[in-house]
Short mmCIF file of C-alpha atoms and ligand atoms in Angstrom, two decimals:
data_model
loop_
_atom_site.label_atom_id
_atom_site.label_comp_id
_atom_site.label_asym_id
_atom_site.label_seq_id
_atom_site.Cartn_x
_atom_site.Cartn_y
_atom_site.Cartn_z
CA MET A 1 20.13 12.51 -6.13
CA ILE A 2 17.56 15.68 -7.16
CA THR A 3 13.64 14.61 -5.85
CA VAL A 4 10.53 16.43 -8.00
CA ALA A 5 7.11 16.60 -7.20
CA LEU A 6 5.00 16.07 -9.88
CA PRO A 7 0.99 17.02 -10.06
CA LYS A 8 -0.43 13.94 -10.39
CA GLY A 9 -2.36 13.73 -14.31
CA ARG A 10 -1.30 15.81 -17.49
CA ILE A 11 0.84 18.06 -16.61
CA ALA A 12 3.12 15.38 -15.36
CA ASP A 13 2.91 13.37 -17.60
CA GLU A 14 3.83 16.70 -20.29
CA THR A 15 7.05 17.39 -17.98
CA LEU A 16 7.64 13.04 -18.06
CA GLY A 17 8.09 13.70 -21.63
CA LEU A 18 9.71 17.09 -22.07
CA PHE A 19 12.28 14.34 -19.56
CA SER A 20 11.79 11.66 -21.94
CA LYS A 21 13.31 14.43 -24.90
CA ILE A 22 16.28 15.43 -23.35
CA PHE A 23 18.17 12.19 -21.80
CA LYS A 24 16.58 10.44 -24.90
CA GLN A 25 15.07 7.94 -22.62
CA ASP A 26 11.37 6.61 -21.41
CA PHE A 27 10.73 7.98 -17.68
CA VAL A 28 7.06 6.38 -17.42
CA PHE A 29 5.65 5.01 -13.67
CA LYS A 30 4.06 2.13 -13.08
CA ASP A 31 0.76 1.00 -12.36
CA ARG A 32 -0.52 3.45 -8.96
CA LYS A 33 3.41 3.53 -8.16
CA LEU A 34 3.83 6.98 -6.56
CA ILE A 35 7.52 7.24 -6.98
CA LEU A 36 9.96 7.13 -10.13
CA GLU A 37 13.33 6.80 -9.90
CA HIS A 38 15.64 6.71 -12.90
CA MET A 39 19.22 8.41 -14.30
CA GLY A 40 19.30 9.93 -10.98
CA PHE A 41 15.84 11.48 -9.62
CA ARG A 42 13.50 10.88 -7.94
CA PHE A 43 9.65 11.88 -9.30
CA LEU A 44 7.40 11.62 -6.40
CA LEU A 45 3.60 11.86 -8.14
CA VAL A 46 1.24 14.17 -5.46
CA ARG A 47 -1.74 16.09 -5.82
CA ASN A 48 -1.80 19.09 -7.70
CA GLN A 49 -2.53 21.71 -4.88
CA ASP A 50 0.44 20.33 -2.29
CA VAL A 51 3.05 20.32 -5.05
CA PRO A 52 4.62 23.87 -3.04
CA THR A 53 3.94 22.36 0.44
CA TYR A 54 6.59 19.19 -0.36
CA VAL A 55 8.97 21.09 -1.94
CA TYR A 56 9.09 23.96 0.59
CA HIS A 57 9.52 21.59 3.42
CA GLN A 58 11.83 19.76 1.11
CA ALA A 59 10.40 16.50 0.84
CA ALA A 60 11.43 17.23 -3.17
CA ASP A 61 13.92 19.76 -4.55
CA ILE A 62 11.93 20.90 -7.81
CA GLY A 63 8.88 20.92 -8.78
CA VAL A 64 6.65 21.05 -11.35
CA VAL A 65 3.40 23.50 -10.63
CA GLY A 66 0.82 25.75 -12.22
CA ARG A 67 2.07 29.84 -11.27
CA ASP A 68 -2.53 30.06 -9.79
CA VAL A 69 -1.07 27.15 -7.12
CA LEU A 70 2.13 29.61 -6.27
CA GLU A 71 0.05 32.53 -5.78
CA GLU A 72 -2.39 31.00 -3.75
CA LYS A 73 0.16 29.03 -1.98
CA GLU A 74 1.84 32.10 -0.63
CA LEU A 75 5.11 30.10 0.27
CA ASP A 76 8.43 31.16 -0.19
CA LEU A 77 9.95 29.04 -3.35
CA ILE A 78 11.75 29.82 -6.51
CA ALA A 79 10.14 30.11 -9.55
CA LEU A 80 13.03 28.66 -12.20
CA LEU A 81 11.78 28.54 -15.43
CA ASN A 82 8.08 28.80 -17.06
CA LEU A 83 7.57 25.85 -18.98
CA GLY A 84 4.01 26.82 -20.94
CA ILE A 85 2.78 24.20 -20.49
CA GLY A 86 -0.79 23.35 -18.68
CA LYS A 87 -2.37 26.98 -19.78
CA CYS A 88 -5.83 28.59 -17.89
CA LYS A 89 -7.12 31.72 -16.18
CA VAL A 90 -8.49 32.22 -12.95
CA VAL A 91 -11.14 34.33 -13.56
CA VAL A 92 -14.28 35.21 -11.53
CA GLY A 93 -17.79 34.58 -12.94
CA SER A 94 -21.00 34.41 -12.32
CA ALA A 95 -24.01 33.43 -13.99
CA CYS A 96 -25.25 34.32 -17.59
CA ASN A 97 -29.03 35.21 -15.71
CA LYS A 98 -27.48 37.23 -12.53
CA ALA A 99 -24.42 39.43 -12.67
CA ILE A 100 -23.23 40.07 -9.63
CA ASP A 101 -24.77 42.51 -7.45
CA TYR A 102 -21.66 44.12 -6.11
CA ARG A 103 -23.93 47.22 -4.87
CA LYS A 104 -24.94 44.58 -1.40
CA PRO A 105 -23.23 45.17 1.38
CA ARG A 106 -21.41 41.86 1.11
CA VAL A 107 -20.73 39.77 -2.15
CA LYS A 108 -20.48 35.56 -1.47
CA ILE A 109 -17.77 34.25 -3.65
CA ALA A 110 -16.70 30.67 -4.27
CA THR A 111 -13.56 29.10 -4.64
CA LYS A 112 -11.12 26.73 -4.07
CA MET A 113 -8.50 30.00 -3.73
CA PRO A 114 -9.44 32.31 -1.12
CA ASN A 115 -6.05 34.06 -1.12
CA ILE A 116 -5.96 35.04 -4.47
CA THR A 117 -9.67 35.62 -3.94
CA MET A 118 -9.57 37.76 -1.37
CA LYS A 119 -6.69 40.10 -2.59
CA HIS A 120 -8.32 40.58 -5.64
CA PHE A 121 -11.46 42.41 -4.15
CA SER A 122 -9.62 43.64 -1.31
CA LYS A 123 -7.91 45.81 -3.86
CA LYS A 124 -10.54 46.75 -5.30
CA ALA A 125 -12.54 47.70 -1.98
CA ILE A 126 -15.13 45.36 -2.63
CA ALA A 127 -16.03 43.30 0.75
CA ILE A 128 -16.80 39.82 0.38
CA ASP A 129 -17.38 36.75 2.19
CA VAL A 130 -15.78 33.69 1.10
CA ILE A 131 -17.34 30.39 1.02
CA LYS A 132 -14.48 27.50 0.42
CA LEU A 133 -15.54 24.50 -1.84
CA TYR A 134 -13.01 21.80 -3.23
CA GLY A 135 -14.78 21.32 -6.70
CA SER A 136 -17.44 21.75 -8.35
CA ILE A 137 -16.88 25.30 -7.49
CA GLU A 138 -19.44 26.34 -11.27
CA LEU A 139 -21.86 25.07 -9.15
CA ALA A 140 -22.54 27.55 -6.38
CA PRO A 141 -24.48 30.16 -8.29
CA LEU A 142 -26.64 28.32 -10.07
CA VAL A 143 -27.93 26.87 -6.05
CA ASP A 144 -27.33 30.54 -4.70
CA LEU A 145 -24.89 29.08 -2.51
CA SER A 146 -22.85 32.34 -3.84
CA ASP A 147 -23.53 35.29 -6.22
CA GLY A 148 -20.13 34.59 -8.03
CA ILE A 149 -17.07 31.73 -8.26
CA VAL A 150 -12.87 32.80 -8.24
CA ASP A 151 -12.42 29.24 -10.25
CA ILE A 152 -9.45 27.62 -13.13
CA VAL A 153 -10.98 28.32 -16.50
CA GLU A 154 -8.92 26.17 -19.19
CA THR A 155 -11.27 25.30 -22.60
CA GLY A 156 -14.30 27.60 -20.21
CA THR A 157 -15.87 24.67 -21.66
CA THR A 158 -17.15 24.15 -17.92
CA MET A 159 -18.32 27.67 -18.07
CA LYS A 160 -19.74 27.12 -21.18
CA GLN A 161 -22.47 24.41 -20.20
CA ASN A 162 -23.18 25.53 -16.71
CA ASN A 163 -24.93 28.97 -18.34
CA LEU A 164 -21.58 31.12 -16.90
CA LYS A 165 -19.94 34.43 -17.93
CA ILE A 166 -17.04 35.16 -17.36
CA ASP A 167 -16.70 38.96 -15.63
CA GLU A 168 -12.73 39.41 -15.52
CA VAL A 169 -9.52 37.59 -15.89
CA ILE A 170 -7.07 37.57 -12.28
CA MET A 171 -3.95 36.42 -14.00
CA GLU A 172 -3.11 33.69 -16.86
CA SER A 173 -1.27 30.96 -15.68
CA SER A 174 0.96 28.17 -16.53
CA ALA A 175 2.45 25.62 -15.18
CA TYR A 176 6.32 26.26 -13.89
CA LEU A 177 9.64 24.43 -12.26
CA ILE A 178 10.88 25.58 -9.04
CA ALA A 179 13.12 24.74 -6.49
CA ASN A 180 13.66 24.54 -2.50
CA LYS A 181 15.47 27.54 -1.59
CA ASN A 182 18.39 25.58 0.23
CA SER A 183 17.86 22.44 -2.90
CA PHE A 184 19.23 25.19 -4.89
CA TYR A 185 22.86 25.73 -3.38
CA SER A 186 23.16 22.69 -2.40
CA LYS A 187 22.68 21.29 -5.71
CA LYS A 188 23.12 24.49 -7.43
CA HIS A 189 25.46 23.23 -10.60
CA ALA A 190 22.76 20.41 -10.62
CA ILE A 191 18.92 22.18 -10.80
CA LEU A 192 21.05 25.10 -13.08
CA ASP A 193 21.93 22.99 -15.90
CA LEU A 194 18.25 21.06 -15.63
CA GLN A 195 17.02 24.16 -16.02
CA SER A 196 18.98 25.30 -18.83
CA GLN A 197 17.96 21.87 -19.86
CA PHE A 198 14.59 22.50 -20.04
CA GLN A 199 15.27 26.20 -21.38
CA SER A 200 16.88 25.27 -24.38
CA LEU A 201 14.67 21.75 -25.55
CA LEU A 202 11.45 24.56 -25.23
CA GLU A 203 12.90 26.69 -27.24
CA THR A 204 13.65 24.27 -29.97
CA MET A 205 9.92 23.24 -29.25
CA GLY A 206 9.05 26.68 -29.51
CA GLN A 207 10.50 26.80 -33.10
CA GLN A 208 9.10 23.84 -34.60
C1 PRP B 301 -11.10 23.18 -13.22
C2 PRP B 301 -11.63 23.72 -12.42
C3 PRP B 301 -13.03 24.21 -13.96
C4 PRP B 301 -12.81 23.26 -14.64
C5 PRP B 301 -12.66 24.25 -16.00
O1 PRP B 301 -11.46 22.23 -12.08
O2 PRP B 301 -12.24 24.17 -11.64
O3 PRP B 301 -14.33 22.92 -12.74
O4 PRP B 301 -11.02 22.49 -14.26
O5 PRP B 301 -11.89 23.53 -16.58
P1 PRP B 301 -12.51 24.10 -18.18
O6 PRP B 301 -12.23 25.56 -18.40
O7 PRP B 301 -11.38 23.23 -19.35
O8 PRP B 301 -13.68 23.43 -18.90
P2 PRP B 301 -10.60 20.44 -12.44
O9 PRP B 301 -10.99 20.03 -13.68
O10 PRP B 301 -9.05 20.94 -12.06
O11 PRP B 301 -10.60 19.47 -10.61
P3 PRP B 301 -10.20 20.37 -8.99
O12 PRP B 301 -11.48 20.71 -8.66
O13 PRP B 301 -9.93 18.84 -8.72
O14 PRP B 301 -9.16 21.21 -8.60
#
């Protein structure tokens, strides 16, 4: 049995769609169930940011998670394959009518990704105060909670509708298939087999 942690929402649906194509069977969670067992796999539906935690502690052998979340969590995990789904960017943003004033002694940045944020600004030798938020990050500069934000942009609609602009792109992200190190050695054959099936499927889909 291989346990797979999936992030609730569109990425879980798309990943299950890939499993359905590979095994020519439907992989579907029923109602509000958080566990699905099918064809030798046990799928767990977890919060996006929690996927690396489940895999790191081996509650799941493998998982699917965005590169942004992986970088933020800084856990020792194996990245097996870029699935090319869930594409987004991590950006520095600010209000359209008010650029971030980097001459200030400390710049306030609101984010739900403090590690990525601190790394980015320390590389540039800019002193910042991180204001940790859990959502609606775009609101912070509009009400002077912060000078700028570090956040995820997917379609760009949220920033646009709130009169924010992208100042810098910190990283491009997409969903990766990841593995726990111990599971990778103890279930190497099954995990590598799955990885190569995913890879061939993605190549075929890319050619269509
Ligand atoms: C992310 C991000 C933005 C929004 C961007 O939040 O924090 O608010 O999506 O998407 P857009 O560019 O397509 O408008 P998400 O919806 O993932 O919610 P979360 O704060 O619960 O992680």
